[in-house]
Structures are given as C-alpha cells and as structure tokens.
C-alpha cells in the first residue's frame, strides 16, 4: 500500500537528488534527443561549475542576503509565536480564545501572492496608508519598493502570515505543563513572573529547541515565492536569495549545471547545519529531532 | 499530565494559584490581542468592501474603501461573464479537487502501510520517507525531471503529481493510525476482514478529524500553487488563479475580462482587482471553519512524534 507514494518519492525526490551529478557536468540540454541522452553525452568538468559559481559576485550577494534574512528572522520573528502563545494561553474565556486563534491562524492559508497583495493594498504606493497620508497632507512613502527596508518588509510579511500558526505547537506544549507545578510554586510564594520564568519557559524548552534545529536546516531557504514576487519591485540587489538566484541564473537561462551546483551547495550546507544543531541539542541535554540511540 | 484539561478548568474559573490580573496587565493584553486580530481582519474587510463598491464610492475615497457605501456587485458580474479570471478559477478548482483526491488516496494508503510494523520493507520504507526531510533535491534537477523526462510542460499534471506527497502530512496521518488500538484491528482480522476492510471501515472512520485537516492542507496547497505554474505552465489558458492575481495586481497588467473570445483589454478597475482577491480568499474561508477545531490535534501529533 505504501508503494505508489514511495514510487512518487523515488521519481520526484530521489531521482532529482541523484540528478545533481550534472553539477559536475557541462550539461547541455541540446546535445541529445532526451534528457538521458544529454546526460550521457555532456562532458564531465569536475568542479568547473562550482568554480564558476564561487567566482560570481552575484552568487555571494544572494548567499549573504539569504543568511542575513535568516538571522534577522531568527532574532525578530522566532520569539514572537512564543510570546503570542503565552498571551493567548492566559486568556481566561475559552470562547474568546478560540475566536482569536481562528483569526490569527487564517493568514497561514493564504498564498504569498495574496499576502503581498494585501500588503500592497494596505501599505503600497496606491494603498490605504498612502491614501490616508496624502489626505493628511503628508508625503506618502512607499515601503513596497524600498530596497533599504526590504528586510523589514519581508519579515513583517512573514510575521503577518505565520505568527498565529506558529503558536499552535507552543500552545500544545503549554497545555501539557503540569498545573501542579504552578500550584506548588504559588503556594511557595512565587509571583507570576517567577512562574513564567521557572515553569512556563522551561516547559517550552524542548519545543523551542526542536523548532530551532528545524529552522537551522532551512537556514538557506528563506522562502521562494515571496522573493520572486517582489524582486521586480525592489530590485535584485535586495531581493535576490539563493533560490531566486538558481531560478534566474540557471533555469531561466538554461545553464542547468550551474543551478545544480548551487542546489547541491545549498543542500549540503543545510544537511550539515541540521546535524550540527541536533548534536548541539544533545549536548545540551535535549532530545532534538531524533533521540540519541 | 493533568487530570482536568487546563482549558476547560480555566473556562469555569481561574485556578487557585492565579491571582486576578492587574488593570494595566489586562489593558495591555487586551490592546495587543485586539491589534493582532485587527491586523488580520482589517485588510480583508477593506478589500471586501472595495470589491463591492461602486466606481463613484471608490473615486470619492481615492482608492481603497473602508466604510461601505453604495453596494455594487458589478465587479463580480464582469469577472464571471467570462475571460481569463473565470477560466483560471476553473483551472484552480480542477487542480485543487483532483490533486487533493490524488494526494489523499496516496497519503492514506502509505500512512496505513507505514503504520503496520510487520509490513513488507517497513523500516527501509519509513526511512525513505523520513530522509526527504534532510535531503534537498534542488530546483534545477526537479525541473528537468518534470519537463524533459516526463514531458509535463503545459500539463496540469505537472502541478499535481511531482509534489503530490507531503511527507509531513503523511506522518500526521500515520501517527493517528498508530493510535488505533491493535486489539481492534486484531479482532477485525479474526472476523475475516482483509487489509482494505480494516483501512476503510476501522482506520479511516476513527481518523476522520485528521483526514479532514490533512485534506484541507492539501487543498489549500493546490489552490495556492503559484511558482510551479511559473515553471511548468506557459499556456495562458492553463494558468491557475494565483498567477492571474499576480499579473493583475502585482505586475499591473491589463486583464482580459468580458465575454469569452472578445478580448476587451481595459485597465482593471480597483473593484475588479479586489474582487479577484476575494475570489482567491473564499475557498479557504469556506472550508476553514469546519476543520479549525481539529488543527491542534492534527498538527501536534505529527509534529512531535515524527
């Protein structure tokens, strides 16, 4: 019964993974009649594609943009769902809490096109904010096309879309904390902040560590559509990330070997990062993604 | 584990150890949560109101409308009288319905297979699925496999088949199947039930909640397809709705609305643009309330176990 799904994975996940050997080829899609022929007939060039990649300043720009955005989002986005979850958890009325949860989960189901459309309509040049500022006699500023503040824009879009969804896992962890701990500490005289610090946050620690590790594995994927969609508006200097680099410098110009090299580089770094993070988690006495055998 | 669910207990009254909140604390909390809710509701509201406003109202407001005045469904009539938007809605519906069915059948079958520890190649297969979390296949080679090996360019199957299996969803369903008591399965087997019967008459009815949630995830995923369409679909008649939304609003292209065949190329009025946004939002909004209560259960069981 597992077979059909397994076959799909083999064809569309593992076959492309193996196909990455074209990173070591001067792959030419036109030398053969089929993709297999082209593969057989394209010459092997060792690390030529990687050399080309590492000599391309645009690649390094894309890499630094990616890393900077990851780091920025780690610091300014990652803690927000934890904060919101604790806040939501403290809402006494169950009905009110369910309502708020329902509302804040919603944007997670919107596509990036839709999210960016909302931002354009609210904050863009012809949006509601600009409209209001205009009426108030102020000069409207256009956030959507400013490369200098692009990292802020991207992060706020991400927050708007996913901060609510991110609370789910923390809310579950919060409801799993033994309330006897709270009772005992309260009778020992711990105030609400002490309880937050000594019971709530330690209770969330395993989940926080797990999510941080998973985030590490994705350090080089800040998201794709979000950047492709806004690259024209702010320019490639600000909006080029690794994924968009691969698209515009490889698929769009049919230089497949180069793109495969970039993909392989990205995959390898991601794998190393996630394994490192997991090892670090074990060292800190946490369970991590998989338990240490 | 607590004896009483914390949520229910809190609903009745505040637990003994929790002192009543200070006024400032209450106000602060209220303000933050109200702002969070407004941040989601307000854009939706103003887009909806604008899409239903008359041209005159929109002109007076200078763009987006916030306070409804002068109801006019004209934008929706224009869109559904034919043309690119109406066509794209159909394409997206076909992809979403077909894709979700396809994904669900494969996911449930695989999840069932992987939930029975004795089944053939159980461990290597499970490993094969979990390893996808660590290995990134790369954009280029996947593109080559889809377009050059399977020749799926300009074929709606390219939007469905290559990414039909979401391993995360599969793990969620599997976790639910594993929670079904073995005794139940064993007794059914003694009564002569085969694997199919066990799956369809025991496992699936007991896992309705998770099947609904995972179904919604798949459906939303298919409805939201944008970049795969950029990669694999060049034919204008096969573009899904997200691509059309992007070209109308973000790229500011003139839409082709009006009677099918006659291309009346006119700049989209703001109302028409906003109506497209609403059309894109609607499907999720319709299904959402039915599955919302299952989210937590569904997401957590998969996320933590793995």
XYZ file of C-alpha atoms in Angstrom, chain A residues 1-6 8-22 27 29 34-36 83-84 87-94 97-114 116-118 120-122 126-128 131 135 160 163 165 168-172 174-180 182-183 186-187 190-192 195 207 210 221 224-225 228-229 243 246-247 250-251 255-260 262-264 266-267 270-271 274-275 289, chain B residues 1-2 4 6-7 9-11 13-22 29 32-33 36-37 39-44 46-47 60-66 102 106-107 109-114 119 125 127-146 148-150 152 161-165 167 170 195-196 199 216-217 220 224-228 230-231 242-243 245-246 249-250 270 273-274 277 280-281 284-285 288 292 295-296 299-300 303-305:
232
model
C 0.000 0.000 0.000
C 2.969 2.224 0.503
C 4.225 1.522 -2.984
C 2.515 4.278 -5.051
C 3.660 7.023 -2.701
C 7.132 5.532 -2.476
C 6.436 9.110 -6.479
C 9.118 9.984 -3.963
C 11.685 7.964 -5.883
C 10.765 9.669 -9.149
C 10.317 13.252 -7.968
C 12.535 13.470 -4.917
C 15.327 10.928 -5.090
C 15.782 10.879 -8.848
C 16.313 14.683 -8.880
C 18.663 14.273 -5.921
C 20.764 11.789 -7.895
C 20.429 14.007 -10.939
C 22.514 16.562 -9.118
C 25.590 14.858 -10.555
C 25.067 17.200 -13.503
C 25.281 19.865 -19.040
C 20.183 20.106 -22.892
C 16.230 13.170 -24.458
C 17.271 14.273 -21.031
C 19.046 10.929 -20.569
C 5.157 35.400 23.175
C 1.765 35.264 21.456
C -0.506 35.637 25.836
C -3.247 33.537 24.251
C -2.873 30.876 26.897
C -3.577 33.470 29.552
C -6.929 34.445 28.047
C -9.447 33.129 30.541
C -12.529 32.817 28.344
C -12.254 29.675 26.211
C -9.507 32.346 22.891
C -10.865 30.017 20.209
C -12.085 33.043 18.265
C -8.714 34.791 18.391
C -6.925 31.605 17.437
C -9.256 31.138 14.495
C -8.487 34.619 13.253
C -4.720 34.513 13.672
C -4.328 31.086 12.035
C -6.114 32.257 8.912
C -3.304 34.069 7.032
C -1.238 30.885 7.104
C -3.602 29.543 4.454
C -3.119 32.492 2.139
C -0.700 32.197 -0.751
C 2.283 34.521 -0.948
C 0.677 36.260 -3.901
C -2.280 37.041 -1.705
C 1.851 40.504 -0.839
C -1.311 41.790 -2.498
C -2.715 42.666 0.916
C 0.448 46.387 -1.456
C -3.158 47.396 -0.947
C -2.570 48.490 2.636
C -1.592 53.337 -4.058
C -2.627 51.668 -0.838
C -4.703 52.728 2.084
C -4.075 57.401 0.619
C -5.217 63.320 2.671
C 1.624 38.507 9.430
C 2.898 34.156 13.638
C 0.143 29.402 13.033
C -0.092 26.027 17.765
C 2.855 23.968 18.770
C 3.647 26.197 21.753
C 0.029 26.227 22.914
C 0.063 22.441 22.914
C 1.765 24.925 27.353
C -1.315 22.796 27.923
C 0.987 19.867 28.617
C 2.693 21.583 31.540
C 1.654 20.043 34.857
C -0.521 22.585 36.666
C 0.572 21.091 39.987
C 2.130 26.164 39.228
C 0.114 25.419 42.325
C 2.412 29.672 44.013
C 1.988 28.293 47.499
C 6.347 32.606 43.515
C 4.724 35.537 41.709
C 3.516 35.372 38.132
C 6.312 31.185 37.486
C 9.768 22.530 21.648
C 13.278 21.339 18.262
C 15.795 28.615 2.366
C 10.956 31.385 -2.571
C 7.754 32.855 -3.893
C 10.364 36.042 -6.741
C 7.183 38.078 -6.400
C 16.581 30.101 -4.590
C 19.133 29.471 -9.086
C 15.969 30.324 -10.960
C 20.088 28.704 -14.245
C 16.595 27.666 -15.271
C 22.514 26.900 -17.537
C 21.463 23.777 -15.656
C 24.878 22.658 -14.416
C 25.390 25.910 -12.535
C 21.964 25.711 -10.886
C 22.544 22.113 -9.884
C 24.107 25.896 -6.365
C 21.379 23.476 -5.281
C 23.922 20.893 -4.180
C 22.632 24.606 -0.543
C 21.508 21.064 0.250
C 21.539 22.591 5.107
C 22.289 18.966 5.978
C 20.823 20.449 10.873
C 23.157 17.669 12.014
C 14.883 15.778 16.182
C -0.429 15.181 32.672
C -3.209 16.962 34.453
C -8.661 18.076 34.036
C -6.352 23.059 31.573
C -8.550 24.827 29.063
C -10.774 24.240 34.017
C -9.789 27.785 33.227
C -13.044 28.369 31.419
C -12.950 29.762 36.892
C -9.457 30.997 37.394
C -7.184 28.396 39.012
C -6.441 28.908 42.671
C -2.809 29.785 42.089
C -3.512 32.502 39.572
C -4.077 35.881 41.173
C -6.543 38.268 39.487
C -4.813 40.349 36.824
C -3.875 43.936 37.379
C -3.154 42.196 26.932
C -2.131 43.619 21.969
C -4.691 40.918 21.160
C -3.348 41.268 16.361
C -6.919 40.406 15.395
C -4.214 43.218 11.608
C -5.833 40.171 10.041
C -9.435 41.342 9.815
C -8.948 44.894 8.617
C -7.212 44.193 5.260
C -9.802 41.526 4.470
C -11.390 46.805 3.258
C -10.664 44.586 0.255
C -14.512 59.628 -3.602
C -12.421 57.528 -1.234
C -9.395 57.895 -3.501
C -8.710 54.168 -3.788
C -9.435 51.652 -1.087
C -12.793 51.955 0.656
C -13.188 51.289 4.357
C -4.928 12.018 -5.626
C -1.734 8.012 -1.808
C -1.145 9.530 1.613
C -2.523 4.223 1.706
C 1.115 4.927 2.514
C 0.318 6.018 6.055
C -1.562 2.785 6.621
C 1.257 0.704 5.193
C 3.817 2.502 7.325
C 4.512 -4.959 6.779
C 10.375 2.460 3.534
C 13.461 5.674 6.347
C 12.916 6.555 2.685
C 10.078 8.874 3.636
C 11.761 10.487 6.637
C 15.021 11.065 4.775
C 13.272 13.546 2.500
C 13.340 15.973 5.421
C 17.128 16.007 5.314
C 17.740 15.891 1.590
C 17.031 18.813 -0.678
C 16.758 17.652 -4.267
C 17.422 21.010 -5.873
C 15.258 23.125 -8.088
C 17.050 22.518 -11.368
C 17.065 18.739 -11.416
C 13.435 18.541 -10.367
C 12.596 20.959 -13.161
C 14.493 18.768 -15.636
C 12.788 15.590 -14.448
C 9.335 17.127 -14.759
C 12.386 16.829 -20.011
C 11.972 13.321 -18.643
C 8.211 13.236 -18.200
C 4.777 17.576 -18.373
C 1.967 14.683 -9.500
C 5.527 15.868 -8.649
C 4.561 17.281 -5.271
C 1.550 15.082 -4.526
C 3.079 13.582 -1.399
C 5.702 13.695 3.930
C 1.773 11.548 5.781
C -6.446 -5.055 4.821
C -8.803 -2.985 2.678
C -8.382 0.529 6.407
C -7.567 20.909 3.873
C -3.779 21.282 3.897
C -5.050 24.863 0.207
C -2.187 28.362 -3.691
C 0.109 26.977 -6.379
C 1.993 29.824 -7.933
C 5.616 29.124 -8.635
C 5.133 25.639 -10.028
C 5.596 29.788 -13.419
C 7.952 26.868 -14.010
C -2.711 32.789 -8.301
C -0.815 33.566 -11.496
C -3.887 37.522 -9.386
C -0.178 38.196 -9.608
C -2.309 43.303 -9.246
C 1.384 42.972 -8.640
C -9.935 48.756 -8.417
C -8.909 43.799 -8.778
C -10.259 43.494 -5.280
C -8.558 38.947 -4.328
C -8.864 33.792 -4.170
C -9.641 34.058 -0.462
C -10.092 28.656 2.225
C -12.647 30.664 4.195
C -11.777 26.585 7.253
C -10.436 24.600 12.526
C -5.991 21.796 13.788
C -4.266 21.452 17.086
C -0.666 19.308 13.753
C 0.717 18.357 17.129
C 4.997 17.474 14.748
C 6.126 15.933 17.988
C 6.300 12.251 17.157
